[in-house]
Each structure stands twice: as C-alpha cells, then as structure tokens.
PDB file of C-alpha atoms in Angstrom:
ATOM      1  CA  UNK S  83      73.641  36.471 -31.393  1.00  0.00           C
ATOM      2  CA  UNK S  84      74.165  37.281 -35.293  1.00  0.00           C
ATOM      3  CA  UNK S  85      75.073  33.629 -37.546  1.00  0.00           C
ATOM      4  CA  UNK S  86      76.255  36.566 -39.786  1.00  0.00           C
ATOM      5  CA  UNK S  87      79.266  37.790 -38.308  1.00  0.00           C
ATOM      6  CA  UNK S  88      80.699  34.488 -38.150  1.00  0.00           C
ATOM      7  CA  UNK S  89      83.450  35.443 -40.344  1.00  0.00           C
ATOM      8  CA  UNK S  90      83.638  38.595 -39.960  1.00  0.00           C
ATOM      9  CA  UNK S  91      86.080  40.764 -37.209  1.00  0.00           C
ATOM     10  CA  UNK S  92      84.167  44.106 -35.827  1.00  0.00           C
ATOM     11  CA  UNK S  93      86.454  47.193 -36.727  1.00  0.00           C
ATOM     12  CA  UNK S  94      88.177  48.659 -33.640  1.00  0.00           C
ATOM     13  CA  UNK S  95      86.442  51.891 -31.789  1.00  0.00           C
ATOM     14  CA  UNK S  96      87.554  53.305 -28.660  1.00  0.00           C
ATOM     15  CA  UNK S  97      86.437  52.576 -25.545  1.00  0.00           C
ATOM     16  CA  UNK S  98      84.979  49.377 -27.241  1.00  0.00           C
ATOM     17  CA  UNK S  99      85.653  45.952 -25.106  1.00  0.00           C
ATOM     18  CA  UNK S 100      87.165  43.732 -27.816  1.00  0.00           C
ATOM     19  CA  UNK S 101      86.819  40.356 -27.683  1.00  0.00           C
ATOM     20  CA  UNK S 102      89.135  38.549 -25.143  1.00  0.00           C
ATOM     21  CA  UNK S 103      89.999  35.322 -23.425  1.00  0.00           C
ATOM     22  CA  UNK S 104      90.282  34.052 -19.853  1.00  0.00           C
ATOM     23  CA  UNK S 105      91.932  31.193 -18.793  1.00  0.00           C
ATOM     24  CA  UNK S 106      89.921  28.211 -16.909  1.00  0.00           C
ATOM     25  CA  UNK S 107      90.648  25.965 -13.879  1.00  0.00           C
ATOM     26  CA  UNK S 108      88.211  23.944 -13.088  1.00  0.00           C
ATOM     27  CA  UNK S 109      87.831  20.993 -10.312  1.00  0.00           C
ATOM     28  CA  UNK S 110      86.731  17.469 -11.191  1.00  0.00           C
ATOM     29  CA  UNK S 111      86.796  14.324  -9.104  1.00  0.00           C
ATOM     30  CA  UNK S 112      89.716  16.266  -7.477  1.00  0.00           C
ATOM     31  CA  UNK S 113      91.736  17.371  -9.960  1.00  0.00           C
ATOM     32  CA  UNK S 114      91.925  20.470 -11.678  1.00  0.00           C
ATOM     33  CA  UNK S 115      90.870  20.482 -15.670  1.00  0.00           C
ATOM     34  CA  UNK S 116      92.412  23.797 -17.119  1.00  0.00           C
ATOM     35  CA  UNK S 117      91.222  25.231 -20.197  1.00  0.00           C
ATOM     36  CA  UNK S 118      90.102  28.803 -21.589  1.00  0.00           C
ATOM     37  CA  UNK S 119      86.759  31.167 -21.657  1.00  0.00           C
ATOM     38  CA  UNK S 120      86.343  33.387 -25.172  1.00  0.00           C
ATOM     39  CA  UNK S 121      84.147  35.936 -24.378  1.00  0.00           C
ATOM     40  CA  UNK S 122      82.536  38.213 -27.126  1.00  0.00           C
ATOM     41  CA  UNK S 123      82.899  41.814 -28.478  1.00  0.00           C
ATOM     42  CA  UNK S 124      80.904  44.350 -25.692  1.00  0.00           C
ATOM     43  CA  UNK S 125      78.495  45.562 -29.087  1.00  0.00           C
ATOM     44  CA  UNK S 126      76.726  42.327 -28.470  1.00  0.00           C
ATOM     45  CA  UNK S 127      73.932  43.093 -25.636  1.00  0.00           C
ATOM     46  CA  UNK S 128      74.437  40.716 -22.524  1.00  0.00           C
ATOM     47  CA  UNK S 129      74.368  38.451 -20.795  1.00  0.00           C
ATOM     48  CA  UNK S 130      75.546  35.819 -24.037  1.00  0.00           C
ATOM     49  CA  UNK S 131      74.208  33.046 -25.289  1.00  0.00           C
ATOM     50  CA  UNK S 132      77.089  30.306 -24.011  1.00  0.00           C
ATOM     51  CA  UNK S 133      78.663  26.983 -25.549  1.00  0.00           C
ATOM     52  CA  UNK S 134      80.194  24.658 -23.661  1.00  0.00           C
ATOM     53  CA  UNK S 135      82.698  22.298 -26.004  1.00  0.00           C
ATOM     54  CA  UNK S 136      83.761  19.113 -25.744  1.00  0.00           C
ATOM     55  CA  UNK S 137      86.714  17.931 -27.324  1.00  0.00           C
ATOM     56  CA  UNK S 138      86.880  14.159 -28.795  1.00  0.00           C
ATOM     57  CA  UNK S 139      89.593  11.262 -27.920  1.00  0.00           C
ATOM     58  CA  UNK S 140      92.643  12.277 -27.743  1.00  0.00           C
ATOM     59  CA  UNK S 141      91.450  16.075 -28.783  1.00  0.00           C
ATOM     60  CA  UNK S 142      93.213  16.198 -31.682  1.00  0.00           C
ATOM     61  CA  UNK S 143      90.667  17.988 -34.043  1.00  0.00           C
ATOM     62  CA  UNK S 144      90.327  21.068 -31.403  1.00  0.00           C
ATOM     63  CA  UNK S 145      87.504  22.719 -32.771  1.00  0.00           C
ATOM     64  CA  UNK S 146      89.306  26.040 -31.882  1.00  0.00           C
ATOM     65  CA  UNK S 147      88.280  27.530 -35.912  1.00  0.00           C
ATOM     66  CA  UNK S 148      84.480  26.619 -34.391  1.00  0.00           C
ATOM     67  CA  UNK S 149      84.906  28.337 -31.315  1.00  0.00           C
ATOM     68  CA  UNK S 150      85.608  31.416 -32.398  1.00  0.00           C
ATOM     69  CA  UNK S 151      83.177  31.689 -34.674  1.00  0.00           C
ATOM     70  CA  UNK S 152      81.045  31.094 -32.437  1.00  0.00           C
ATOM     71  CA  UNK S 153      82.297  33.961 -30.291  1.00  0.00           C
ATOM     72  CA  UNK S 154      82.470  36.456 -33.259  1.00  0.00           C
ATOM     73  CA  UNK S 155      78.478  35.217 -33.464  1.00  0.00           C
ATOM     74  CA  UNK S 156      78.180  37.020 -29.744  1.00  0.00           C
ATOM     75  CA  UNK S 157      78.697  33.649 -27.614  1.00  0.00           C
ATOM     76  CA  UNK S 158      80.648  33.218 -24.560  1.00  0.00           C
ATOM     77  CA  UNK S 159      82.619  30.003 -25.582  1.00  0.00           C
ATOM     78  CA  UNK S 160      84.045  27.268 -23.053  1.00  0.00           C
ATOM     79  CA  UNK S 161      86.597  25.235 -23.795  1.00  0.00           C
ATOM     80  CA  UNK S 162      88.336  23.108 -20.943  1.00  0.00           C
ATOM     81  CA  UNK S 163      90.066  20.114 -21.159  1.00  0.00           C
ATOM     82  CA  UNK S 164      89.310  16.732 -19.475  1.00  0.00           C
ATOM     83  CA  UNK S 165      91.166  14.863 -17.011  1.00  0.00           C
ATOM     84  CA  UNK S 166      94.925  13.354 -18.305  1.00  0.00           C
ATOM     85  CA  UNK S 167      94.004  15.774 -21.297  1.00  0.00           C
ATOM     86  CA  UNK S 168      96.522  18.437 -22.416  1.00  0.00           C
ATOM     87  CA  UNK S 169      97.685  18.890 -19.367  1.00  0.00           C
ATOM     88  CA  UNK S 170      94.449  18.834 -17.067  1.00  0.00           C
ATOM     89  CA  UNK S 171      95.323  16.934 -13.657  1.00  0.00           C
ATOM     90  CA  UNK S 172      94.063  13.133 -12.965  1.00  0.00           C
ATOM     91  CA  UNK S 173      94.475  10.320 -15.638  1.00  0.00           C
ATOM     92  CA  UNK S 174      92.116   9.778 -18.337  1.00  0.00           C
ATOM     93  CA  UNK S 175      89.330   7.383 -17.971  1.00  0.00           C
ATOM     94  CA  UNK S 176      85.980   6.932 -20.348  1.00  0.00           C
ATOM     95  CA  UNK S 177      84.414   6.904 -17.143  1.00  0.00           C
ATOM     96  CA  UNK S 178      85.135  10.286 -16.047  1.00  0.00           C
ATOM     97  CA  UNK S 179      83.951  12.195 -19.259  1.00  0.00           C
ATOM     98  CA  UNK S 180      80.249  12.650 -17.908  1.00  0.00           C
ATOM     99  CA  UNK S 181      81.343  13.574 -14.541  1.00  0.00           C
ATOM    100  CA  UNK S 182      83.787  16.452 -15.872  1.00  0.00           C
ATOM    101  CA  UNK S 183      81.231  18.037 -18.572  1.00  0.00           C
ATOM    102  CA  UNK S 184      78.924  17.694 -15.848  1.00  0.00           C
ATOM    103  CA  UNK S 185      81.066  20.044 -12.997  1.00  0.00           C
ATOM    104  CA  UNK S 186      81.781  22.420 -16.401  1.00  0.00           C
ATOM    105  CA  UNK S 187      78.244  23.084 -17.226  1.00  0.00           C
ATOM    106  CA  UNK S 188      77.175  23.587 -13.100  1.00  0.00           C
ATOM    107  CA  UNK S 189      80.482  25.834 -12.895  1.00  0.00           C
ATOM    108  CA  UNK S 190      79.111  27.925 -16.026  1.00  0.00           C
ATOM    109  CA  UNK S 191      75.435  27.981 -14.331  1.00  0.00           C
ATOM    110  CA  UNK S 192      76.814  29.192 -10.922  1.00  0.00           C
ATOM    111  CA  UNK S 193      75.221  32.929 -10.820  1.00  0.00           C
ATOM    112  CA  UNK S 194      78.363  34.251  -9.493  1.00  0.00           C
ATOM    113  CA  UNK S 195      80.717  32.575 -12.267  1.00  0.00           C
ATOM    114  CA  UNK S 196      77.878  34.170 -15.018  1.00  0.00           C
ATOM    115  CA  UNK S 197      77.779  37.451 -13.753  1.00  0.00           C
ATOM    116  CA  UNK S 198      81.675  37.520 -14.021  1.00  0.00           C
ATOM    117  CA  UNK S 199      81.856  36.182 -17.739  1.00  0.00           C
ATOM    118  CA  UNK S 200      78.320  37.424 -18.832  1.00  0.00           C
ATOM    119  CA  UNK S 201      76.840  33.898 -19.472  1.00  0.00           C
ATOM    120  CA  UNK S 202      72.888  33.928 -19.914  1.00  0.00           C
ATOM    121  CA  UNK S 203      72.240  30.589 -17.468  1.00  0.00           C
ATOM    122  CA  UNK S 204      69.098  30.270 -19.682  1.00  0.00           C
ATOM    123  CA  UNK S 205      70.639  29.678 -22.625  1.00  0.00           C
ATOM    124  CA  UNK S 206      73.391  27.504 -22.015  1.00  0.00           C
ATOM    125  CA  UNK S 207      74.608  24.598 -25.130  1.00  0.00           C
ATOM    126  CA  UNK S 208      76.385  21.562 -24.570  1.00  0.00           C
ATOM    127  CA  UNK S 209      78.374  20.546 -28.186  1.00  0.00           C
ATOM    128  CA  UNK S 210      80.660  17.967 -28.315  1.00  0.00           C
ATOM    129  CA  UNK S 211      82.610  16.266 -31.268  1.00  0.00           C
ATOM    130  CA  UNK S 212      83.334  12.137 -31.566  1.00  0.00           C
ATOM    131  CA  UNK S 213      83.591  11.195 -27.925  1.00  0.00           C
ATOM    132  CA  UNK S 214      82.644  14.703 -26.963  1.00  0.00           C
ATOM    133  CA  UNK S 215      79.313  14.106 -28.472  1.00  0.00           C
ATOM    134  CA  UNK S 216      79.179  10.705 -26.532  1.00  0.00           C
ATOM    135  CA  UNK S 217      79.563  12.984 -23.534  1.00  0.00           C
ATOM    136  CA  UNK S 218      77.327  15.932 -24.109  1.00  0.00           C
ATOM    137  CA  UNK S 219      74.391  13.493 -24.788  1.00  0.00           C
ATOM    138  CA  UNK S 220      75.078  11.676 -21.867  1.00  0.00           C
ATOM    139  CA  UNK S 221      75.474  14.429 -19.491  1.00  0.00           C
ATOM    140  CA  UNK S 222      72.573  16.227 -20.334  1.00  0.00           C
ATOM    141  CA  UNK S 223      70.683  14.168 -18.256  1.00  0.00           C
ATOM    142  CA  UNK S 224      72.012  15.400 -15.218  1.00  0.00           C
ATOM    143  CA  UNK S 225      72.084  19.346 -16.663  1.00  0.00           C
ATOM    144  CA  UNK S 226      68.492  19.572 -17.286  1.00  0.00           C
ATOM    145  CA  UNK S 227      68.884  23.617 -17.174  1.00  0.00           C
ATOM    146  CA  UNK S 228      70.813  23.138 -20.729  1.00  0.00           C
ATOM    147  CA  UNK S 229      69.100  25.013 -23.895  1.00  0.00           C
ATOM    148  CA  UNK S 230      69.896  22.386 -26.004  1.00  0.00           C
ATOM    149  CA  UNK S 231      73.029  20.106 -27.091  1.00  0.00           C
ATOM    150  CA  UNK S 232      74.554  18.941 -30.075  1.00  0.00           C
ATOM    151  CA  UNK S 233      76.575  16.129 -30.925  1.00  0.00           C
ATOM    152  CA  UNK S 234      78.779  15.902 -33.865  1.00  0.00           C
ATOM    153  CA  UNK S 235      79.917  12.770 -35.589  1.00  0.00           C
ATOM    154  CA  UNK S 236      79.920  11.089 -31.975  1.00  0.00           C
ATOM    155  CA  UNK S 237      81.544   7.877 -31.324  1.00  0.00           C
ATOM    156  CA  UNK S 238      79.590   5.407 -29.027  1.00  0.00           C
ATOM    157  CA  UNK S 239      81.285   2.833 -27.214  1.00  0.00           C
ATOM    158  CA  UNK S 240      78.098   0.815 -26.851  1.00  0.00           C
ATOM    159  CA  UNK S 241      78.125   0.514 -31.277  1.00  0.00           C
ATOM    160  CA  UNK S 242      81.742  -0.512 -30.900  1.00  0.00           C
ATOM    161  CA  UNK S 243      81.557  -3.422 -28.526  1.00  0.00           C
ATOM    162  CA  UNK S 244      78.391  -4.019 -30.313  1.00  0.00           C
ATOM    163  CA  UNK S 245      79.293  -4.190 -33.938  1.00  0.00           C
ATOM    164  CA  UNK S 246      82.982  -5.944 -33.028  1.00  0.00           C
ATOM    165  CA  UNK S 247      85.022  -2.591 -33.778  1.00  0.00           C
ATOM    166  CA  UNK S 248      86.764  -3.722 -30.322  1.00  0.00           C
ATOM    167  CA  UNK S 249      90.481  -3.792 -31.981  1.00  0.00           C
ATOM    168  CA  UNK S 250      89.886  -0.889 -33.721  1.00  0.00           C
ATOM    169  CA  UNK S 251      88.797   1.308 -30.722  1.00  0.00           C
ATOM    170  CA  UNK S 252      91.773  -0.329 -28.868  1.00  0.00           C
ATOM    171  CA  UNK S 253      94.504   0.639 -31.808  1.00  0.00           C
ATOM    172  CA  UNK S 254      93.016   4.193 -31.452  1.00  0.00           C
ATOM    173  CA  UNK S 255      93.759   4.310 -27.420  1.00  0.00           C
ATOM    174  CA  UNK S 256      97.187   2.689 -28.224  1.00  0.00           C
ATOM    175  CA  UNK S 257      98.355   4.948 -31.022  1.00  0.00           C
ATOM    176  CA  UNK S 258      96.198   8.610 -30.830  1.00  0.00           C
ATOM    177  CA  UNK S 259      96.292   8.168 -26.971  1.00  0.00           C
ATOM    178  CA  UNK S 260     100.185   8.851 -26.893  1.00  0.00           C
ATOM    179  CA  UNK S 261      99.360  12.315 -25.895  1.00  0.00           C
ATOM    180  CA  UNK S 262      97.250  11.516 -23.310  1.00  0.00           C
ATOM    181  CA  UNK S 263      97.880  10.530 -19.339  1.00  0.00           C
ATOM    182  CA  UNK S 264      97.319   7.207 -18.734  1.00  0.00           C
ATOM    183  CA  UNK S 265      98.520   3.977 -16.393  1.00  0.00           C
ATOM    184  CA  UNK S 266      97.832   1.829 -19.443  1.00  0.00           C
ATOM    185  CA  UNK S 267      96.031   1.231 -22.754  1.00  0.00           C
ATOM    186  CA  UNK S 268      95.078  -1.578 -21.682  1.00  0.00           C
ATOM    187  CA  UNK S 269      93.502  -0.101 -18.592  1.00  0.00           C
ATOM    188  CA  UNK S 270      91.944   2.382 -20.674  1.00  0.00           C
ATOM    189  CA  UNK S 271      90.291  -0.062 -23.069  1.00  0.00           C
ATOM    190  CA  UNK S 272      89.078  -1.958 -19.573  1.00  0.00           C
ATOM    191  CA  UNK S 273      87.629   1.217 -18.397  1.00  0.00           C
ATOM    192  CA  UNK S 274      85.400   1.366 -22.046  1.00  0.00           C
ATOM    193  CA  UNK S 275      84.571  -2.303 -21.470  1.00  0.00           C
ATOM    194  CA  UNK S 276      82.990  -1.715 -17.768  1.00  0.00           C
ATOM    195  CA  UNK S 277      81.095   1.239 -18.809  1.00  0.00           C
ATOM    196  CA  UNK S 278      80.421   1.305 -22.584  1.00  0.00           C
ATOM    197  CA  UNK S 279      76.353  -0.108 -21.114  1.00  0.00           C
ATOM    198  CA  UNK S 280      76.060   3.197 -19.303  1.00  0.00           C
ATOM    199  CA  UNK S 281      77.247   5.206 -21.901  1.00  0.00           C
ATOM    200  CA  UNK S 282      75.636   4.275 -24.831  1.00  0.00           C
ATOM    201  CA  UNK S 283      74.564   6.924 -27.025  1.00  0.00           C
ATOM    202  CA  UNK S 284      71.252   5.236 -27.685  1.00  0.00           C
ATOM    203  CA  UNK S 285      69.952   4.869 -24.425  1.00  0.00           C
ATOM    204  CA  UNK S 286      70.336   8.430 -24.182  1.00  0.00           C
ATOM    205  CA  UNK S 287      66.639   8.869 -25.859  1.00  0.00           C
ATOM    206  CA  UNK S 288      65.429   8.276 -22.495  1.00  0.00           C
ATOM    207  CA  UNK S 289      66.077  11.533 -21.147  1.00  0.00           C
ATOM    208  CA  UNK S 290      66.920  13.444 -24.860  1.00  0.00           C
ATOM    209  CA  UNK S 291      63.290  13.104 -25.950  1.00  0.00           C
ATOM    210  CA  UNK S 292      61.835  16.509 -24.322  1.00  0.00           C
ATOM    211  CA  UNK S 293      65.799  18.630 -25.251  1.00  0.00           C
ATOM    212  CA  UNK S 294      66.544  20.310 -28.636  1.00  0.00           C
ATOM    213  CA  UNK S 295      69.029  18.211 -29.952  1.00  0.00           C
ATOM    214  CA  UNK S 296      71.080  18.809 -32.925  1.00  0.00           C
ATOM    215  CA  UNK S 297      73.089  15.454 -34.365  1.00  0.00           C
ATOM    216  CA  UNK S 298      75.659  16.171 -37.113  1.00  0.00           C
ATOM    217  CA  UNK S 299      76.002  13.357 -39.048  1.00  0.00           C
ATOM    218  CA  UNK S 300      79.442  12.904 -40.988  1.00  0.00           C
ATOM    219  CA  UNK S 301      78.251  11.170 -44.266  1.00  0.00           C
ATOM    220  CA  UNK S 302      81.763   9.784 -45.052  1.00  0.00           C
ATOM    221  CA  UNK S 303      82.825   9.108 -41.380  1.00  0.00           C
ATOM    222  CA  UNK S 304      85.009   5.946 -41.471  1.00  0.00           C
ATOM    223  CA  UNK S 305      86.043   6.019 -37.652  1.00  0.00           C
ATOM    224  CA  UNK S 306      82.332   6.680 -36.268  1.00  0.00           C
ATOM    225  CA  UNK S 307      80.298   5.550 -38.913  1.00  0.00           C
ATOM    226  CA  UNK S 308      76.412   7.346 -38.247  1.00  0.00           C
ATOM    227  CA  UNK S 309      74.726   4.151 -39.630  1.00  0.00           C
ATOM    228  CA  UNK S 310      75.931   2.280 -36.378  1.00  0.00           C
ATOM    229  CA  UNK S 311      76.760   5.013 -33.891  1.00  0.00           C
ATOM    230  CA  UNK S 312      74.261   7.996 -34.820  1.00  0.00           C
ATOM    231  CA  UNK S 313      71.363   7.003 -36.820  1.00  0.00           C
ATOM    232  CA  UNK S 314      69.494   4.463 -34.444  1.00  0.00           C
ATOM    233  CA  UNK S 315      69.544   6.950 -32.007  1.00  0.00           C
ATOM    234  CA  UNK S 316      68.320   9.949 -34.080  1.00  0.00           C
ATOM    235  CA  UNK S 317      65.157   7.147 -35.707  1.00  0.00           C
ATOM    236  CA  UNK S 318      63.997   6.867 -31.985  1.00  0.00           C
ATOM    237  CA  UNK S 319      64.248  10.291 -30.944  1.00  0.00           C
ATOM    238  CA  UNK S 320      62.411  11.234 -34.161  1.00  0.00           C
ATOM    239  CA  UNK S 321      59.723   8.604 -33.412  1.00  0.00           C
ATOM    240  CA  UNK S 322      59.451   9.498 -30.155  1.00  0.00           C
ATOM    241  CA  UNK S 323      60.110  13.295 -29.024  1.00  0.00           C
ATOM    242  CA  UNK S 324      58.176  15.351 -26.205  1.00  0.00           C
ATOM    243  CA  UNK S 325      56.238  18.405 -26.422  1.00  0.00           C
ATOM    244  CA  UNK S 326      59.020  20.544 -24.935  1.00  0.00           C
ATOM    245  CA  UNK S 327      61.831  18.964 -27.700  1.00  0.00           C
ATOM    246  CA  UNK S 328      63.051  18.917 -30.607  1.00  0.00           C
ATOM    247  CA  UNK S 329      65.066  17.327 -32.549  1.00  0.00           C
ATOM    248  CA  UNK S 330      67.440  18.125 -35.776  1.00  0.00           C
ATOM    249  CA  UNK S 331      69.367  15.871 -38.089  1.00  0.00           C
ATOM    250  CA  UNK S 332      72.257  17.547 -40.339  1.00  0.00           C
ATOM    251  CA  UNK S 333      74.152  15.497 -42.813  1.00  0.00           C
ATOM    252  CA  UNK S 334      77.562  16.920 -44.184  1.00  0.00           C
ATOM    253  CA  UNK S 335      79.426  14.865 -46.579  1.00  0.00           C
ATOM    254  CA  UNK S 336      82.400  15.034 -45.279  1.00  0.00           C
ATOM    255  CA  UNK S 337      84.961  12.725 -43.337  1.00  0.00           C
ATOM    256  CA  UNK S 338      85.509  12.196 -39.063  1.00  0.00           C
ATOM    257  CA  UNK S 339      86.857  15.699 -38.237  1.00  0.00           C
ATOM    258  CA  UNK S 340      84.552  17.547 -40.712  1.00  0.00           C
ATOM    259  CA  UNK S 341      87.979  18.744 -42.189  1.00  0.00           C
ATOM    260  CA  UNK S 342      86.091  19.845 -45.893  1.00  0.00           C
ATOM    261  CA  UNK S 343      83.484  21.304 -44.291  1.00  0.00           C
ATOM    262  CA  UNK S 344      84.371  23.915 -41.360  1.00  0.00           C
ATOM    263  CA  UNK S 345      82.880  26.379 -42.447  1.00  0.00           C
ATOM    264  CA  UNK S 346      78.889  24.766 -42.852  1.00  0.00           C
ATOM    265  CA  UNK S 347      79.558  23.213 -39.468  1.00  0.00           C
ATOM    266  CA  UNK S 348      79.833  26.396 -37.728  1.00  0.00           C
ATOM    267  CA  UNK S 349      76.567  28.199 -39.510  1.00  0.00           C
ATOM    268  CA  UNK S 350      75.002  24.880 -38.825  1.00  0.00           C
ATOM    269  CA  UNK S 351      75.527  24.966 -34.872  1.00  0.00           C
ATOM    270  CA  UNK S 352      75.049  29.121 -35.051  1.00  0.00           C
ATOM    271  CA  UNK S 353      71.505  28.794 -37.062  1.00  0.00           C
ATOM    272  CA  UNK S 354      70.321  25.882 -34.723  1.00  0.00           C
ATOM    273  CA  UNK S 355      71.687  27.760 -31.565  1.00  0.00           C
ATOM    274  CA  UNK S 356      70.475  31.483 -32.896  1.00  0.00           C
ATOM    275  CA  UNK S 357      67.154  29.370 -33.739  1.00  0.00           C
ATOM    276  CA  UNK S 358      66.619  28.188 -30.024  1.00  0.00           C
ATOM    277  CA  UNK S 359      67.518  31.189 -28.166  1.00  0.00           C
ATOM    278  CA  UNK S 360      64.531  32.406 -29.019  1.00  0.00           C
ATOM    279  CA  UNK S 361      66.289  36.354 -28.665  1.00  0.00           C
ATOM    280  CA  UNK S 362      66.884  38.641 -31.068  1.00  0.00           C
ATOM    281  CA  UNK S 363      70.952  39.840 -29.739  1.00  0.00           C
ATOM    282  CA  UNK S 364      72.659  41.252 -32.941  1.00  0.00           C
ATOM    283  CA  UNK S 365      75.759  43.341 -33.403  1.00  0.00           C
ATOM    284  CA  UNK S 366      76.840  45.096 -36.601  1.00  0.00           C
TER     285      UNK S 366
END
C-alpha cells in the first residue's frame, strides 16, 4: 500500500481495472447484514492489505471519506452494517456487535471469499469508531488471525455505567437511535445494562497485550471522553504489552466524529497500517 496516494485519483489507462465496489450480504445470528466491498485500482500488486470498518451508534459519522482513502492507499475496504442498522435484518442489540464483526472478519478470512476480492488473509485490520471501537477491541479476541486493530474515540459502556453517564447514554439510544430497528429504547438500554461487564473496553488488555493496537484519542471528545473511556486502557496496555505487540497512542484535538480533522485520521490509520504490513505494495 502507498499512505501517499491517499488523496490522490490514478489517471485512467486502458485495459486498467479501476477501482470498483461490490455489494455485501452477510449472515449473522440469522439475519442478513448488507453492506459494500471497495476494492482498489489493479496497479496495486495483490492480494491487498484489507480493513474491516465498524461504524459507531447509530452510524451516523459513516467514515465513508476514510474508506476510500484507504482504498486509493491500495486496501480492499469492508464496510457492512450491523443488525437493525441501515437496513441490515434482525433488531439492534449491544449484545450482538461482537458476534457480527466477528462473522465479518471470518467471512473476509474464508480463502474462497479472498481469492474473489483479493484480500491478503495475513494482513487483515479491524477499525472501528465510538461503539465500533468498543467492538473491534472486543472481537479481536476471538479473530486472533487479525494484523492489528484500531479503535477510534471508542465509547465503553463499562465507563458509562461506571462514571454515572447512564442518562446520557440512554438520551443517545432515545434520540440518535430513531434510525435504528428496535422493540424499545428501553430494551436497548437493558441490553447495555446486562452486558456492559463483558464488554468493557478495559478488560480487553487481557487478550490486546500481544496485537498492534492503534487507539485514537479525540482530545476534545465530549460524548466519549478518553480520560474515562480510552486512557485507562491504553496505561495498562502500555505497562503491560507482549513480545509479539504493540501498541500506539494518537491524540487529535478534535471533537467525537473527528469532524476538523479527516484528513490526519486517515494518514494516521494508513502510516500505522502501511507500518505493520511489513510489505513494500506501492502504485504510482
């Protein structure tokens, strides 16, 4: 892959494969999460370094302007939408977010699925944003073929039961949940009350200390703040990371959806990703 072309569009040549995009159906607990595959320029050797991207709660900050840089970078990008999401089958639950990155990243590691889109299986990202990044951490315990994953300005529903942000996290499934399928709020904010213990972002060190890990801390974040939801976790993996690990701390001062600084957020993830490939792919 080649950080530098994330801005930039290759020229059209003949018998060149532009870049293109697939559409995704994917089955989860049953249901099927739909969603969309961007697949890079054929001057990029392959098979593609491939991220896998998690939207937040409801979704509303898509990440799409990320995605395709990362694709004009040479990346195979995933992008697929979780149950009751935008249209993806099933209601949404907390509870199922692990489950469905988890059936994404083993449908992207399939050989057959990776010789279709071009995906290298050995260097496959998890990134998620707010409750995205909840999810990637937590289901990169049970994805241990991942390259690495990175979390950015992730909401934990352990720091908000923990630090009394409950009405706050219950106002945001009320209102910004609108779009989503549900039987309830309130059902929804039960769900994040029976499982916030198993998906706490800081008990994630337990299995994050021998991954590379990238943590994107939004300096001015007033709906995750990183001094209760990020930081404790990114002290203990720093105290504490394996041989075979690493871990990387970037601060951006900038607000929840990164929404002053786009641009830095996508070299960011392309340097760290580029970085841990460990393969020189580039494209001019």
């Amino acid at each position: 892959m080649n950080v530098e072309n994330a801005f930039k569009d290759f020229e059209y040549e003949p018998d060149v494969c532009l870049p293109t995009s697939f559409p995704l159906n994917i089955v989860s607990g049953g249901c099927h999460l739909y969603g969309y595959l961007l697949k890079p320029d054929s001057r990029y050797p392959k098979p593609s370094p491939t991220a896998i991207v998690f939207h937040g709660f409801p979704g509303y900050t898509t990440n799409n302007d990320l995605e395709y840089a990362l694709m004009r970078m040479g990346c195979v990008v995933i992008h697929v939408n979780h149950r009751g999401a935008w249209g993806s089958e099933g209601f949404y639950l907390f509870s199922n977010l692990v489950d469905d990155a988890v059936a994404i990243g083993k449908w992207a590691h399939n050989p057959a699925v990776a010789e279709q889109y071009g995906i290298d299986t050995g260097n496959i990202f998890l990134i998620g944003h707010s409750m995205g990044g909840m999810t990637v951490l937590n289901a990169a315990k049970r994805l241990p073929f991942i390259k690495g994953v990175a979390a950015i300005a992730p909401y934990d529903l352990a720091a908000a039961f923990l630090n009394r942000m409950e009405k706050d996290l219950f106002l945001m499934i009320e209102i910004e949940g609108q779009c989503l399928k549900m039987t309830s709020a309130s059902d929804v904010f039960e769900n994040a009350l029976d499982n916030y213990h198993q998906l706490s972002i800081y008990e994630t060190h337990r299995h994050l200390v021998d991954h590379n890990v990238l943590m994107v801390s939004a300096t001015l974040d007033k709906v995750a703040p990183p001094d209760k939801m990020l930081m404790p976790l990114v002290r203990r993996l720093q105290s504490e990371t394996g041989k075979s690990g690493s871990v990387k701390l970037v601060e951006i001062p900038s607000n929840h959806s990164l929404s002053s600084a786009r641009t830095v957020l996508a070299l960011q993830i392309g340097e760290w990703m580029q970085e841990k490939c460990n393969i020189s792919q580039s494209a001019t």
